[in-house]
Coordinates of C-alpha atoms in Angstrom, one line a residue:
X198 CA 64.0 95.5 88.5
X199 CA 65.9 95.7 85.3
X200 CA 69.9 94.5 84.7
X201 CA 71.6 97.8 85.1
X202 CA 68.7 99.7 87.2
X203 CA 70.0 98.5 90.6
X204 CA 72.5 96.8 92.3
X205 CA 72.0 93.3 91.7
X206 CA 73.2 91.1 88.9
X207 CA 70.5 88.5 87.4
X208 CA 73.2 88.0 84.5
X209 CA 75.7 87.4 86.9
X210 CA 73.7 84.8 89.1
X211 CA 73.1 83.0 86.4
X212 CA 76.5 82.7 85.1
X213 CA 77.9 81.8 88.4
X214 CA 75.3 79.0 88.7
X215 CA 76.9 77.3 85.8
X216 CA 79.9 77.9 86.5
X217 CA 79.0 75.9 89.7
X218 CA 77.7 73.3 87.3
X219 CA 74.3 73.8 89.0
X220 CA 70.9 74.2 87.7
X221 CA 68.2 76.6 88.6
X222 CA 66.1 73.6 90.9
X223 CA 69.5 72.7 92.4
X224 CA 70.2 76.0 93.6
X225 CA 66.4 76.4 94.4
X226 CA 66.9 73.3 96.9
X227 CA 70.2 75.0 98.6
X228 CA 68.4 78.1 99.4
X229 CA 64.9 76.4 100.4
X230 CA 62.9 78.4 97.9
X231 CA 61.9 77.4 94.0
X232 CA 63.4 77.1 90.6
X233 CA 61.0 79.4 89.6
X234 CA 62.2 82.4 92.3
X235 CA 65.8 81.4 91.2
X236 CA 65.0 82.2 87.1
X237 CA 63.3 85.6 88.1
X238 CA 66.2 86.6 89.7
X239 CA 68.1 85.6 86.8
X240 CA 66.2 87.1 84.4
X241 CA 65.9 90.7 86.1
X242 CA 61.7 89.6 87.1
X243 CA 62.8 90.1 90.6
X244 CA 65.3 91.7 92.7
X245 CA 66.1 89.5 96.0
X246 CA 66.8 91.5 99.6
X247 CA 70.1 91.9 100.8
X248 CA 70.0 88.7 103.0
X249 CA 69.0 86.7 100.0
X250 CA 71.9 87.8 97.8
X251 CA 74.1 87.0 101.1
X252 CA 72.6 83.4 101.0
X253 CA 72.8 83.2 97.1
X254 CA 76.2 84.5 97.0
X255 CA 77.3 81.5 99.9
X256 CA 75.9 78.9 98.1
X257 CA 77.6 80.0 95.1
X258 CA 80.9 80.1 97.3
X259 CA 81.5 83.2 96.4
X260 CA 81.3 87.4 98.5
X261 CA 77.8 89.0 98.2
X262 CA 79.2 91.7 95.9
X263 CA 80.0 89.0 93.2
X264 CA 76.7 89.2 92.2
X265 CA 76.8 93.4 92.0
X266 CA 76.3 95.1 88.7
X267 CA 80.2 96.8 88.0
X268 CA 78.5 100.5 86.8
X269 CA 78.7 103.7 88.0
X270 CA 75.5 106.1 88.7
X271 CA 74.6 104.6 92.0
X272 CA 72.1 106.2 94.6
X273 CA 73.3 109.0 96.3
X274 CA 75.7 107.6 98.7
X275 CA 76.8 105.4 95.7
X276 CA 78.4 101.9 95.2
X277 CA 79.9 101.7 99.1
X278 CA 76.3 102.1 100.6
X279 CA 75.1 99.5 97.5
X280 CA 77.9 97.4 99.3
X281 CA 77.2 97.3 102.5
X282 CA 73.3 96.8 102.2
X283 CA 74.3 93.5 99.4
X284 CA 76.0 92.5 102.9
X285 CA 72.9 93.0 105.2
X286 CA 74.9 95.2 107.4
X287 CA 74.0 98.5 109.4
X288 CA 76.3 101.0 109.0
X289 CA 77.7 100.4 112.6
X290 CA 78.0 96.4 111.6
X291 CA 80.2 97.8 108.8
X292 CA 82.2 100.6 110.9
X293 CA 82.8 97.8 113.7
X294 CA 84.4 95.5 110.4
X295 CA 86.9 98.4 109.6
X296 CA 87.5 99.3 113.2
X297 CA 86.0 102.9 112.9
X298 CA 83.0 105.0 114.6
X299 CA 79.8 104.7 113.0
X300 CA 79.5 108.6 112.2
X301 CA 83.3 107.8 110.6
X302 CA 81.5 105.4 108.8
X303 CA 78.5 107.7 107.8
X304 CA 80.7 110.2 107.0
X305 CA 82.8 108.0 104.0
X306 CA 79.9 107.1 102.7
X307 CA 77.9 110.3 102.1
X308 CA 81.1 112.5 101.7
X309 CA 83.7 109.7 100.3
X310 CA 86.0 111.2 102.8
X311 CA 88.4 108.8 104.4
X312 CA 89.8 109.6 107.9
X313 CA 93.3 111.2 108.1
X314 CA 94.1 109.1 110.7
X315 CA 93.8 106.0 109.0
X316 CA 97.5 105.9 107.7
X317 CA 96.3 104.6 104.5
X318 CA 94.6 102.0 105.6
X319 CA 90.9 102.1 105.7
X320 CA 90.3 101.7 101.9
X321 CA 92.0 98.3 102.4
X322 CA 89.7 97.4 105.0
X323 CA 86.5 98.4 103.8
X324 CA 88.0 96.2 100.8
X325 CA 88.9 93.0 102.6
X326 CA 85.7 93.5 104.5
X327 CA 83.3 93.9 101.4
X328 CA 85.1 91.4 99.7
X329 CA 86.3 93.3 96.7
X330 CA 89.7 94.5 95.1
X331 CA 91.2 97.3 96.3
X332 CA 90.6 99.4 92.6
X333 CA 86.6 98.7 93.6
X334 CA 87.0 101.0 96.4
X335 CA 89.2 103.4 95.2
X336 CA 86.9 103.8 92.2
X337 CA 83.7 104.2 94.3
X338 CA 85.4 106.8 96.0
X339 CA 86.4 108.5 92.9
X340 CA 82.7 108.6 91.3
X341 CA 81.3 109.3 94.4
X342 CA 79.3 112.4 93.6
X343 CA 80.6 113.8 96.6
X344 CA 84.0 113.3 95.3
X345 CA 83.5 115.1 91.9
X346 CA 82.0 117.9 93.3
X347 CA 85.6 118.8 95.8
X348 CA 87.5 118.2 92.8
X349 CA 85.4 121.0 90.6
X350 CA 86.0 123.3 93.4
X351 CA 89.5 122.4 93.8
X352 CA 90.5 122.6 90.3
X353 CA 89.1 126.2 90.3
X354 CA 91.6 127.1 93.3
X355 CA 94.4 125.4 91.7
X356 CA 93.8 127.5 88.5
X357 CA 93.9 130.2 90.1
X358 CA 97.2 129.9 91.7
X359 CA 99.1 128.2 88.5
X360 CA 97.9 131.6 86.9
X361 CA 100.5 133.2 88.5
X362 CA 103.5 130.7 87.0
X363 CA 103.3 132.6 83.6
X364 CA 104.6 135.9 85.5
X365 CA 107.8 136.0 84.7
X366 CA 110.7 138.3 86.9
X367 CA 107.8 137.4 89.7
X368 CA 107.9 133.8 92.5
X369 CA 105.3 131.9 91.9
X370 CA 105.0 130.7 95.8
X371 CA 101.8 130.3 97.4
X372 CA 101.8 131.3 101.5
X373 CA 99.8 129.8 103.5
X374 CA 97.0 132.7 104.0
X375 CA 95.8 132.2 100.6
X376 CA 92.2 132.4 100.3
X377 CA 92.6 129.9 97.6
X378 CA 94.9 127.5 99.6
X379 CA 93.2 128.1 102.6
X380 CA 89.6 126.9 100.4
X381 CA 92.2 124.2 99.5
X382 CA 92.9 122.9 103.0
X383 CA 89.4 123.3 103.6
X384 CA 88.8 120.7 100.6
X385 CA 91.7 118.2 101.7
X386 CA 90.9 118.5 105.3
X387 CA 94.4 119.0 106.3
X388 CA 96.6 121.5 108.0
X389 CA 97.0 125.1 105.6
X390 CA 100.9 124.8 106.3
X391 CA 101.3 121.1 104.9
X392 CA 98.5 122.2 102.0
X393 CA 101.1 124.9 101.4
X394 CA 103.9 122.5 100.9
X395 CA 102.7 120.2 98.7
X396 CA 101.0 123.0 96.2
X397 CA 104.5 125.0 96.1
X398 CA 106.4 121.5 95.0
X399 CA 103.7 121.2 92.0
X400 CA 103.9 124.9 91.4
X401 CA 107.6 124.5 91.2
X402 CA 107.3 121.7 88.9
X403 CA 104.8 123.6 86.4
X404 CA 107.5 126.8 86.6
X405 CA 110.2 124.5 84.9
X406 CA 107.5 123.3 82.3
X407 CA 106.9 127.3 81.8
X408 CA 110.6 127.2 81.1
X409 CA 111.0 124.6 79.3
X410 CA 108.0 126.0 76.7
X411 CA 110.2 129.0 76.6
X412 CA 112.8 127.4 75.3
X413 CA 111.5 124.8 72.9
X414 CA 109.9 128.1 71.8
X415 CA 113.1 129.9 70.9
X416 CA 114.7 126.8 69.4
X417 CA 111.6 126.5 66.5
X418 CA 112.4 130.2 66.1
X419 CA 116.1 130.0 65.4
X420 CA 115.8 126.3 64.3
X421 CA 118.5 125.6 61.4
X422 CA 116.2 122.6 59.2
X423 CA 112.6 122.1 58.4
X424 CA 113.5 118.6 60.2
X425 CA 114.3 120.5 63.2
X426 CA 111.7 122.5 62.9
X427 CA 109.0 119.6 62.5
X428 CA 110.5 117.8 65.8
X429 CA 110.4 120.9 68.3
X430 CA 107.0 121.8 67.0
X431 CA 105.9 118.1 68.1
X432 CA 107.6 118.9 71.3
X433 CA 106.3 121.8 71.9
X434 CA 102.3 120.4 71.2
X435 CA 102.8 117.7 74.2
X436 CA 104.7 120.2 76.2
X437 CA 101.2 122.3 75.7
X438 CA 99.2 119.3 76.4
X439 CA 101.2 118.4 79.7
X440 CA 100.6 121.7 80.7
X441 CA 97.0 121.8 80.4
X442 CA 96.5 119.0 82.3
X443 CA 98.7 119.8 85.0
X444 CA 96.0 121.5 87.1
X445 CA 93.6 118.4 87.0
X446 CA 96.8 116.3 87.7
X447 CA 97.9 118.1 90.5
X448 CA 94.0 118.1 92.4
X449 CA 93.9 114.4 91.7
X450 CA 97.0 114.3 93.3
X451 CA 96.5 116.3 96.4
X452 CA 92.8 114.6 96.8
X453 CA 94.5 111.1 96.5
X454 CA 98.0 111.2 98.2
X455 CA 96.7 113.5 101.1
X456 CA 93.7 110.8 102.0
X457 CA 96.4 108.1 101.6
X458 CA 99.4 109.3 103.0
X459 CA 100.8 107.1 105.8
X460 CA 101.6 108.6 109.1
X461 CA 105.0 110.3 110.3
X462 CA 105.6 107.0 112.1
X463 CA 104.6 104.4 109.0
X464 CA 106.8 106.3 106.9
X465 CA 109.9 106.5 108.9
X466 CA 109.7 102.5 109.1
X467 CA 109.3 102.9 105.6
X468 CA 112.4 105.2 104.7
X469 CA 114.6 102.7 107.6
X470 CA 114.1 99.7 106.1
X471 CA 114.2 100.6 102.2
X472 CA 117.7 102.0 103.4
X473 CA 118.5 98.8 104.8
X474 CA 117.3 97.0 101.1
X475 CA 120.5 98.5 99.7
X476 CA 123.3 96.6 98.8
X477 CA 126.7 97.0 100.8
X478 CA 128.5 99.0 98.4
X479 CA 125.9 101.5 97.9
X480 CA 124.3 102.0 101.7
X481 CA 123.4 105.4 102.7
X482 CA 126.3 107.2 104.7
X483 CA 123.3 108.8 106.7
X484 CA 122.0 105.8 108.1
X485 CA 122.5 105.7 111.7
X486 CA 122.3 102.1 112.4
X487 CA 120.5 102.7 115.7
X488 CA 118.1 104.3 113.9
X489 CA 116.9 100.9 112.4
X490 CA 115.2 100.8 115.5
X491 CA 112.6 102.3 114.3
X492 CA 111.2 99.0 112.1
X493 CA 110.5 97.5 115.3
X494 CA 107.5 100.6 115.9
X495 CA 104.7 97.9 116.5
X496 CA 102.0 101.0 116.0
X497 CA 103.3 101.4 112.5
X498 CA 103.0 97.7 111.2
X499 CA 99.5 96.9 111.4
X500 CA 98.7 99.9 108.3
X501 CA 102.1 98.7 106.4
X502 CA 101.2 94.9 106.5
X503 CA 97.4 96.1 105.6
X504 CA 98.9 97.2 102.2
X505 CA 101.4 94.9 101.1
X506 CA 104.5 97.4 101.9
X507 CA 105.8 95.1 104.4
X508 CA 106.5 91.3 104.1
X509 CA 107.1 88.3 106.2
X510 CA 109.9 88.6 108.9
X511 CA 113.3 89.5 107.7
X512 CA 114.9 89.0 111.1
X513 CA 113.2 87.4 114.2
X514 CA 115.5 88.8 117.4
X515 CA 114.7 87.0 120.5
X516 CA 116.0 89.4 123.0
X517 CA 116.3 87.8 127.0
X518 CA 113.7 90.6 129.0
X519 CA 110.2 91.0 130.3
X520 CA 109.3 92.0 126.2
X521 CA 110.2 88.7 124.5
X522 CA 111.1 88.8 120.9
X523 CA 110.3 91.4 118.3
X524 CA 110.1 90.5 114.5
X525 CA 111.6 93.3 111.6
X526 CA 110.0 92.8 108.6
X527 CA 111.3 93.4 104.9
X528 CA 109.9 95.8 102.6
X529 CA 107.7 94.3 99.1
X530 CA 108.3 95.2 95.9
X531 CA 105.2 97.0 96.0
X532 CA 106.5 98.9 98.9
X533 CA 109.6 99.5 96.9
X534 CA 107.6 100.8 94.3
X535 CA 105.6 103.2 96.2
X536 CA 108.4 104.5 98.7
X537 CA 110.1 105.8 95.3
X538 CA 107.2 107.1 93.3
X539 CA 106.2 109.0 96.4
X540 CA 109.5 110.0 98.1
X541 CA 109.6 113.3 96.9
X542 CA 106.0 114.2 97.7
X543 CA 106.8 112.9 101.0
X544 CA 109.7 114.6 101.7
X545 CA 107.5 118.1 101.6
X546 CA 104.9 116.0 104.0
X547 CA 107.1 115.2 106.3
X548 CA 110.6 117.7 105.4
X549 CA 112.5 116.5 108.7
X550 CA 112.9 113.3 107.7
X551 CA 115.8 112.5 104.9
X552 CA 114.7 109.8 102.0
X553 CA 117.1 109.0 99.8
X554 CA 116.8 107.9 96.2
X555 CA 117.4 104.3 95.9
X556 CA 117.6 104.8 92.3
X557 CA 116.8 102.2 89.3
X558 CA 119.2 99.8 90.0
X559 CA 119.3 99.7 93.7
X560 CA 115.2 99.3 93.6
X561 CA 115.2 96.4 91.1
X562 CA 118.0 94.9 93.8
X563 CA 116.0 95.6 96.4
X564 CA 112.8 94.1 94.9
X565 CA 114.9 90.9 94.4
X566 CA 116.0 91.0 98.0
X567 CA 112.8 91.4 99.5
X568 CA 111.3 88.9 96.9
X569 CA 113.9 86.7 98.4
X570 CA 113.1 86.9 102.0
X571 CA 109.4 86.8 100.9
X572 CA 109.8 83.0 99.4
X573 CA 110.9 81.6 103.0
X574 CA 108.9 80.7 105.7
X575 CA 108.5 82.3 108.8
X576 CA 110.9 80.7 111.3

């Protein structure tokens, strides 16, 4: 089979090899075959079964899906099920890796659906288990034809309800009992009411766009130089071009945030101990300090640790009891990073609970802070 008609890479065998500083008959001798069967793989003459690339790939010291062709247009379950089989593994070898049931398992691969109750998690872990960055998997989910097909009919339902921005004197709020957000719960596999939330928030957003056209509008009317004039009008074209996109933007969102989202628990450990990253001068006035209890929730570290929000111990208390000690760990950067690009979205996810801002200056002091306690050792 052909360079770019299957899964594996003759191009990329070969360059590995000499990276390796071996030759064909050298690596013929590691895998107990010939130099011969090693240049038809290389050359695209033969394809070699998924143990053999396992083998190839571990004399090579490197994972299997090193020597995977990086292009889209895989089979029908695409590039995860081209993953796995590269590994040798049955699906329930691969849902036992990522800590799932095989029909979970089944199920992201035909349907690119990832559990809700995976607090984020499970695209790391199928990740770390395939032995590929992170972007890999989120980008096989993406293509997955699956995929493209919810986010055709989901951009149809959004459409539909960001019609009704344009009518002025008139709410744009969506309820609930929607046929269009109940088809978009359907999509997202969440709860209607939460659904509801999150599409009000984006509708609210496009409403001040609406406005804002309005009034770039009115100021090319009554503008007072051709200068002026000139300037509004290229506002006005990106203003048209934001707008046009929004609907895509916001399905990409909703399919995206909504398979990611942490759970009510990760992201109040989240929310505890970004407060606790501000400096002194600027803590929050709402922060109960009992409630910094809450970073010791030993359900919710596992999924924070599996994606980088959460760093080596801050504090190690060692309290005298039947429990022993209990470890509070500091948030990343990248946590940093994602608790303020995603605060307000959670704060219509989970409304109870009070995020505050921890603004541009307070997050680059925190990043510092946590980059701090990330450089020593664990005691």
């Amino acid at each position: 089979m052909a360079r770019g008609t299957g899964s594996f890479d003759g191009v990329a065998l070969r360059q590995q090899r000499l990276n390796a500083k071996l030759s064909a008959a050298q690596l013929a001798a590691r895998l107990g075959t010939s130099k011969a069967t090693i240049l038809n793989y290389e050359n695209g003459k033969r394809v070699p079964e998924a143990q053999r690339v396992a083998q190839l790939a571990d004399a090579l010291g490197l994972p299997s899906a090193g020597l995977l062709v990086p292009y889209r247009g895989h089979g029908p379950d695409g590039l995860l099920t081209d993953l796995r089989r590269l590994h040798g593994w049955t699906a329930e070898k691969a849902a036992a890796h990522i800590g799932v049931s095989r029909s979970t398992y089944r199920r992201i691969e035909r349907e690119a659906r990832l559990p809700s109750r995976g607090g984020g998690t499970i695209a790391v872990r199928l990740a770390n288990a395939f032995g590929v960055p992170a972007i890999t998997i989120a980008q096989a989910l993406y293509d997955h034809p699956a995929a493209a097909q919810r986010r055709a009919a989901a951009a149809r339902h959004i459409r539909s309800l960001f019609d009704r921005a344009h009518t002025v004197h008139t709410p744009a709020v969506v309820t609930s009992d929607e046929p269009d957000l109940l088809a978009l719960a359907a999509l997202t596999g969440q709860p209607a009411g939460l659904v509801c939330r999150l599409v009000n928030h984006e509708l609210s957003i496009f409403r001040d766009m609406v406005k804002t056209r309005g009034k770039a509008s009115m100021d090319i009317a009554y503008a007072q130089s051709d200068w002026s004039r000139v300037h509004r009008k290229q506002e006005l074209q990106r203003l048209d071009e934001q707008m046009a996109d929004a609907p895509s933007r916001t399905v990409d969102f909703l399919l995206h945030f909504l398979a990611e989202a942490m759970t009510f628990r990760q992201w109040r450990v989240m929310v505890h101990l970004a407060r606790a990253s501000m400096p002194p001068d600027r803590s929050d006035r709402n922060l109960i300090p009992a409630e910094l209890d809450y970073s010791f929730d030993p359900d919710a570290w596992p999924g924070l640790l599996d994606r980088h929000f959460l760093g080596r111990p801050l504090i190690r208390l060692r309290p005298t009891g039947p429990n022993g000690g209990s470890n509070v760990f500091a948030v990343t950067p990248i946590g940093l990073q994602y608790y303020e690009v995603t605060r307000d979205a959670y704060a219509h996810l989970y409304p109870r609970l009070y995020a505050p801002s921890l603004g541009p200056r307070i997050a680059r002091y925190s990043g510092r802070l946590a980059r701090t306690y990330l450089s020593r050792p664990p005691d």
